[in-house]
XYZ file of C-alpha atoms in Angstrom:
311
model
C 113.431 118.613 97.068
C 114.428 116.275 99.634
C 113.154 112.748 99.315
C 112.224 110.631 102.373
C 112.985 107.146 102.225
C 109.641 104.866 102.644
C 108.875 100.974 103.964
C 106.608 100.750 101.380
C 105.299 102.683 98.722
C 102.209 102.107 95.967
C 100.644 103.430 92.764
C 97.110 103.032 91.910
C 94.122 104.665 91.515
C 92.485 105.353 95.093
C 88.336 105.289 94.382
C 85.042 107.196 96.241
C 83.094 104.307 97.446
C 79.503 104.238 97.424
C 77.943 101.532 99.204
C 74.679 99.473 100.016
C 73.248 96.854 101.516
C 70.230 97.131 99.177
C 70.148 96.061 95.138
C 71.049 99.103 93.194
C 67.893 101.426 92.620
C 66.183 104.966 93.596
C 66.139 106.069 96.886
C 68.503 103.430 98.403
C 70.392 104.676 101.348
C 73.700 104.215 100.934
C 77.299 105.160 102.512
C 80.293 107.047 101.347
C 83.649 106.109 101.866
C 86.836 106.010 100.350
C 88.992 102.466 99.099
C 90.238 100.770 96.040
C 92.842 98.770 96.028
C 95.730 100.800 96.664
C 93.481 102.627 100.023
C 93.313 99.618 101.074
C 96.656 97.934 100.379
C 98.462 101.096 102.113
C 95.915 101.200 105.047
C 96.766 97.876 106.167
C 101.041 98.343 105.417
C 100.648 101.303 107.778
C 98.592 99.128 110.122
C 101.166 96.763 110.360
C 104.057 99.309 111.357
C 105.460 100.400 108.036
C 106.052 103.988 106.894
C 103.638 104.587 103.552
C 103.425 107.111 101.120
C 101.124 106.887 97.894
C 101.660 108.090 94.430
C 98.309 108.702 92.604
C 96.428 111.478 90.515
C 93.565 113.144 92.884
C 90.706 115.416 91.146
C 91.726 119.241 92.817
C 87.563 119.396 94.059
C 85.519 118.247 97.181
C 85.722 114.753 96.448
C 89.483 115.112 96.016
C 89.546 116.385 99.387
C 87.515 113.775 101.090
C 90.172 111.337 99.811
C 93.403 113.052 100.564
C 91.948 113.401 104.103
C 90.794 109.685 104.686
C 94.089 108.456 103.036
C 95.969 110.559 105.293
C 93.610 109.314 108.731
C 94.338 105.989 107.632
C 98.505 107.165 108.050
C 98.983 107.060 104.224
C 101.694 109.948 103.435
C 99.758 111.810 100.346
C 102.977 114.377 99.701
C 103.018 112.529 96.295
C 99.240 112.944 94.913
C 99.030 115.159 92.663
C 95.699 117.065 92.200
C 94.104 117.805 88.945
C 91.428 118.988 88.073
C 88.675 116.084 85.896
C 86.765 113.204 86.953
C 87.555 111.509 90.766
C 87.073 107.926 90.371
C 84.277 106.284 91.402
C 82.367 103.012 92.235
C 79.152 101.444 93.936
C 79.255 98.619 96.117
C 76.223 96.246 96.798
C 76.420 94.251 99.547
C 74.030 91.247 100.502
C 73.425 90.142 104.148
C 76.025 87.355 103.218
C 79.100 89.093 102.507
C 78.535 88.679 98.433
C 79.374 92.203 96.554
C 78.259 93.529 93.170
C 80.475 96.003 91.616
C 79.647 99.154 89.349
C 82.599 101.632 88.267
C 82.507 104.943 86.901
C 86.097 105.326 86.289
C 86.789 105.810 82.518
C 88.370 108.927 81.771
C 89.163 109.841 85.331
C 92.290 111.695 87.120
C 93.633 108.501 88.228
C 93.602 106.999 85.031
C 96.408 109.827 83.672
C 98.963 108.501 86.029
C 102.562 108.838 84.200
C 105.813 108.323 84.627
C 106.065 112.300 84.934
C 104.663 112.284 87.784
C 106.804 109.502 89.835
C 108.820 111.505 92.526
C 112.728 111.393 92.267
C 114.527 108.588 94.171
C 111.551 107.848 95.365
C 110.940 104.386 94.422
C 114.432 103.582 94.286
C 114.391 104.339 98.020
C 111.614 102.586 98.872
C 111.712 99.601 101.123
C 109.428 97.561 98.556
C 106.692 98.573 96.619
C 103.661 97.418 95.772
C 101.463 97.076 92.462
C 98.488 95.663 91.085
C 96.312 95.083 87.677
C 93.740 97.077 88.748
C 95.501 100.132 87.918
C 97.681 98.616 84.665
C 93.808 97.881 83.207
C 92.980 101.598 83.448
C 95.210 102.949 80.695
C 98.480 102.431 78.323
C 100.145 105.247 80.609
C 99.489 103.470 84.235
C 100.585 100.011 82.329
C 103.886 101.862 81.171
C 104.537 103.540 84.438
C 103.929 100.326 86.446
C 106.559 98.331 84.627
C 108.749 101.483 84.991
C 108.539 101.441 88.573
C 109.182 97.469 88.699
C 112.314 98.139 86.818
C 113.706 100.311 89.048
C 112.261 98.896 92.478
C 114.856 97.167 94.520
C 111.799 94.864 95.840
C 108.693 94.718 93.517
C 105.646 92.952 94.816
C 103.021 92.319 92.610
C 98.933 91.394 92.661
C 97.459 90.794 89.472
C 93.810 91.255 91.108
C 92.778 90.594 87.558
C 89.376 92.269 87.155
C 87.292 90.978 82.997
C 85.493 94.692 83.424
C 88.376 96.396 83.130
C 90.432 94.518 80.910
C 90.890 90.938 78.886
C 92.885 87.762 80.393
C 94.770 87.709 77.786
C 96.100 91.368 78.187
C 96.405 91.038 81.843
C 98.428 87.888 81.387
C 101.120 89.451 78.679
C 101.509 92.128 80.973
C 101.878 89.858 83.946
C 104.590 87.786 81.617
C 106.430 91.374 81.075
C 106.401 92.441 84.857
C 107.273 88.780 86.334
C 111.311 89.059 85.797
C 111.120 92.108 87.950
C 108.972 90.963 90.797
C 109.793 89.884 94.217
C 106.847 88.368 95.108
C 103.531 87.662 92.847
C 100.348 87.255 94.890
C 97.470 85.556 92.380
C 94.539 84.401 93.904
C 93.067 80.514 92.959
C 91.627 79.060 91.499
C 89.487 81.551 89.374
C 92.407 84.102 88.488
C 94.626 81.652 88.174
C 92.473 79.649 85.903
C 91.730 82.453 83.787
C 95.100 84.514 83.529
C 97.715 81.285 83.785
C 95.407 78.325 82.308
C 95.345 75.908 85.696
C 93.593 75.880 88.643
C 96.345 74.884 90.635
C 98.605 76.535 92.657
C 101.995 74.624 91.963
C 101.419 74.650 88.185
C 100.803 78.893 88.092
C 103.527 79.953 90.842
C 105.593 77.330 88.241
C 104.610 79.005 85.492
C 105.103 82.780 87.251
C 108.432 81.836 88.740
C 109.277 80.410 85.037
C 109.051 83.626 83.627
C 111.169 85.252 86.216
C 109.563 85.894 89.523
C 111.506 85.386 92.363
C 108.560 83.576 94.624
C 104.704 83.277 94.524
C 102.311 84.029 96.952
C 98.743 81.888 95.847
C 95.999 83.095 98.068
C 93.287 80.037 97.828
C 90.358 81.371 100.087
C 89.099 78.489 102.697
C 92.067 76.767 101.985
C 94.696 79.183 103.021
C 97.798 80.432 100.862
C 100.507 78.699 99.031
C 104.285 79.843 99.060
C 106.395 79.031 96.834
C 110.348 79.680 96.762
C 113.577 78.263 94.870
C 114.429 76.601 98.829
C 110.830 75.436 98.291
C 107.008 75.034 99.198
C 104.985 75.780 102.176
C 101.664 75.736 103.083
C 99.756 78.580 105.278
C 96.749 77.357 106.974
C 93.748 79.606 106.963
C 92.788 81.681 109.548
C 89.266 82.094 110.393
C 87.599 85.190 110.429
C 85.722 85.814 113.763
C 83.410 87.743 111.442
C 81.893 87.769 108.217
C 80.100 91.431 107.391
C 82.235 92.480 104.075
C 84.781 90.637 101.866
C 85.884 94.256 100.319
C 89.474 94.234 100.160
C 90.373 91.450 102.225
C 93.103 90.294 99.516
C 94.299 93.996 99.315
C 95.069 93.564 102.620
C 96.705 90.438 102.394
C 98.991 91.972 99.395
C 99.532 95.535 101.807
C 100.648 93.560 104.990
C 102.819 91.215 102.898
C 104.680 93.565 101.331
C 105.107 95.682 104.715
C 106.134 92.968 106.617
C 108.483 92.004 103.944
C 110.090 95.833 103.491
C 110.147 95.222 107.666
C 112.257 92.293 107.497
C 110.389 89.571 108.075
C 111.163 86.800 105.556
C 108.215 85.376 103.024
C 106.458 83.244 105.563
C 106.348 85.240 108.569
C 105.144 88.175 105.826
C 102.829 85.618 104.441
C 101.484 84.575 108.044
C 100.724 87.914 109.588
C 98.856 88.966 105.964
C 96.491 85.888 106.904
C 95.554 87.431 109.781
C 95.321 90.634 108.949
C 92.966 89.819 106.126
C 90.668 87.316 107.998
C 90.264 90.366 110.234
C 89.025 92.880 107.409
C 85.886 90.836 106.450
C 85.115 91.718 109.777
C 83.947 95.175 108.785
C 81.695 97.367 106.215
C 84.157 98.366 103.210
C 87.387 97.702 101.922
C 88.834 100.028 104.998
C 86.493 98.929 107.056
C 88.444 97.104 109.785
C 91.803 97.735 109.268
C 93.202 95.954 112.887
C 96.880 97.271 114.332
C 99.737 94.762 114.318
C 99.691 93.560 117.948
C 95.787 91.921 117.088
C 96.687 91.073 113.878
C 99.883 88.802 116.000
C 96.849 87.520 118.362
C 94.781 86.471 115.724
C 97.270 84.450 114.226
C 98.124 83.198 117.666
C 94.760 81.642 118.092
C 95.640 79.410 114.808
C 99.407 79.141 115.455
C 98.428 77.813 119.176
């Protein structure tokens, strides 16, 4: 089989979405979608001009289907899902007139979860501009965690969001695996000051992307909310300002697509803080809409956006 050589490619577990605006009980409307991280992630690479492709586990039913063909509308190449048949990940989103979200997964057991390193395409990664994981899918199982680190081994660029989630897994599992995968990785992209706090012991910024970078990382990416994102380099530190959103409706995502227009920008050839720029704009923009592909805005807004702080 001939392989096709990708900007960017990912690995995760993509999710049915169920969503709300009401608390969680009978007879609440509600609104089906598809996300999780890696939907998300890729949606806003492709957004922002790269060539994507996915590699994921898809149930072989109706739900299955609804995903392939939203990951697909969202120009997500799905050549490399496999579909099986089992349990399509799921979860339910509540979310209150303010933006805040409550979470509820039904994802133990599922397709997604059985990712292996069987089922990586040849050449693929090797091929691949960059590519991008996260610790969503290394919490679902020993065989994701395995074939994660396998893939950072033999990515030439490796970017990495720990997107540390205590349902799924412990800190202190998230963090050894975070200390395994760092000597491979690019870029790491933790989020202060709660992640940071709980996964690297400090709430601030230079003290983690010290602490990542000491165990190998190349650079660190801090994403700190109202206060913007820290990058951090051997050459040295810089600061990106925040970018306000021009709406607040749905904060689903909005650091997946920091992490997806990152890493695109970066496979692209832009270097860390252009990359790191254009991902604040991208993902001010997203909270903008319902879901975590809810407003997924096309690289010449996402460069106005950032204009209006730039200017």
């Amino acid at each position: 089989m001939t392989t096709t050589q990708f900007d960017l490619v990912l690995l995760g577990e993509p999710l049915v979405e169920v969503s709300t605006t009401e608390a969680f009980r009978h007879g609440v409307g509600a609104v089906l979608g598809v996300s999780g991280d890696v939907v998300n992630a890729g949606a806003a690479a492709a957004a922002a001009g790269a060539s994507v492709a996915l590699i994921a586990r898809v149930s072989d039913d109706e739900l299955g289907d609804a995903v392939c063909r939203r990951i697909r509308e969202l120009g997500i190449d799905d050549t490399y899902i496999r579909r099986v048949p089992g349990q399509q990940g799921v979860y339910f989103l509540h979310i209150d007139p303010e933006g805040n979200r409550q979470f509820s997964y039904a994802r133990a057991g599922s397709v997604g979860s059985q990712l292996d390193v069987a089922d990586l395409p040849e050449k693929v990664i090797e091929q691949a501009g960059a590519v991008l994981g996260g610790g969503i899918a290394v919490a679902l199982s020993p065989t994701v965690a395995r074939t994660m680190l396998h893939v950072a081994q033999r990515s030439g660029r490796f970017v990495y969001d720990p997107n540390f989630r205590p349902r799924l897994t412990t800190a202190e599992q998230a963090r050894d695996f975070l200390q395994g995968i760092a000597p491979y990785c690019e870029v790491i992209v933790p989020s202060a000051p709660t992640e940071i706090e709980l996964l690297l012991g400090t709430g601030d910024p230079a003290t983690a992307a010290a602490s990542l970078m000491g165990w190998g990382a190349r650079s660190a990416v801090v994403t700190q909310g109202s206060q913007g994102s820290s990058i951090f380099t051997h050459e040295g530190t810089f600061h990106q300002p925040v970018i306000p959103a021009l709406a607040v409706i749905d904060q689903t995502g909005a650091g997946d697509v920091f992490a997806g227009t990152l890493t695109a920008r970066l496979a692209l050839g832009d270097d860390l803080r252009q990359a790191a720029a254009l991902a604040a704009a991208a993902a001010s923009l997203s909270v903008g809409g319902r879901g975590g592909t809810g407003l997924i805005a096309p690289l010449a807004e996402i460069r106005r956006h950032r204009e209006r702080v730039a200017t």
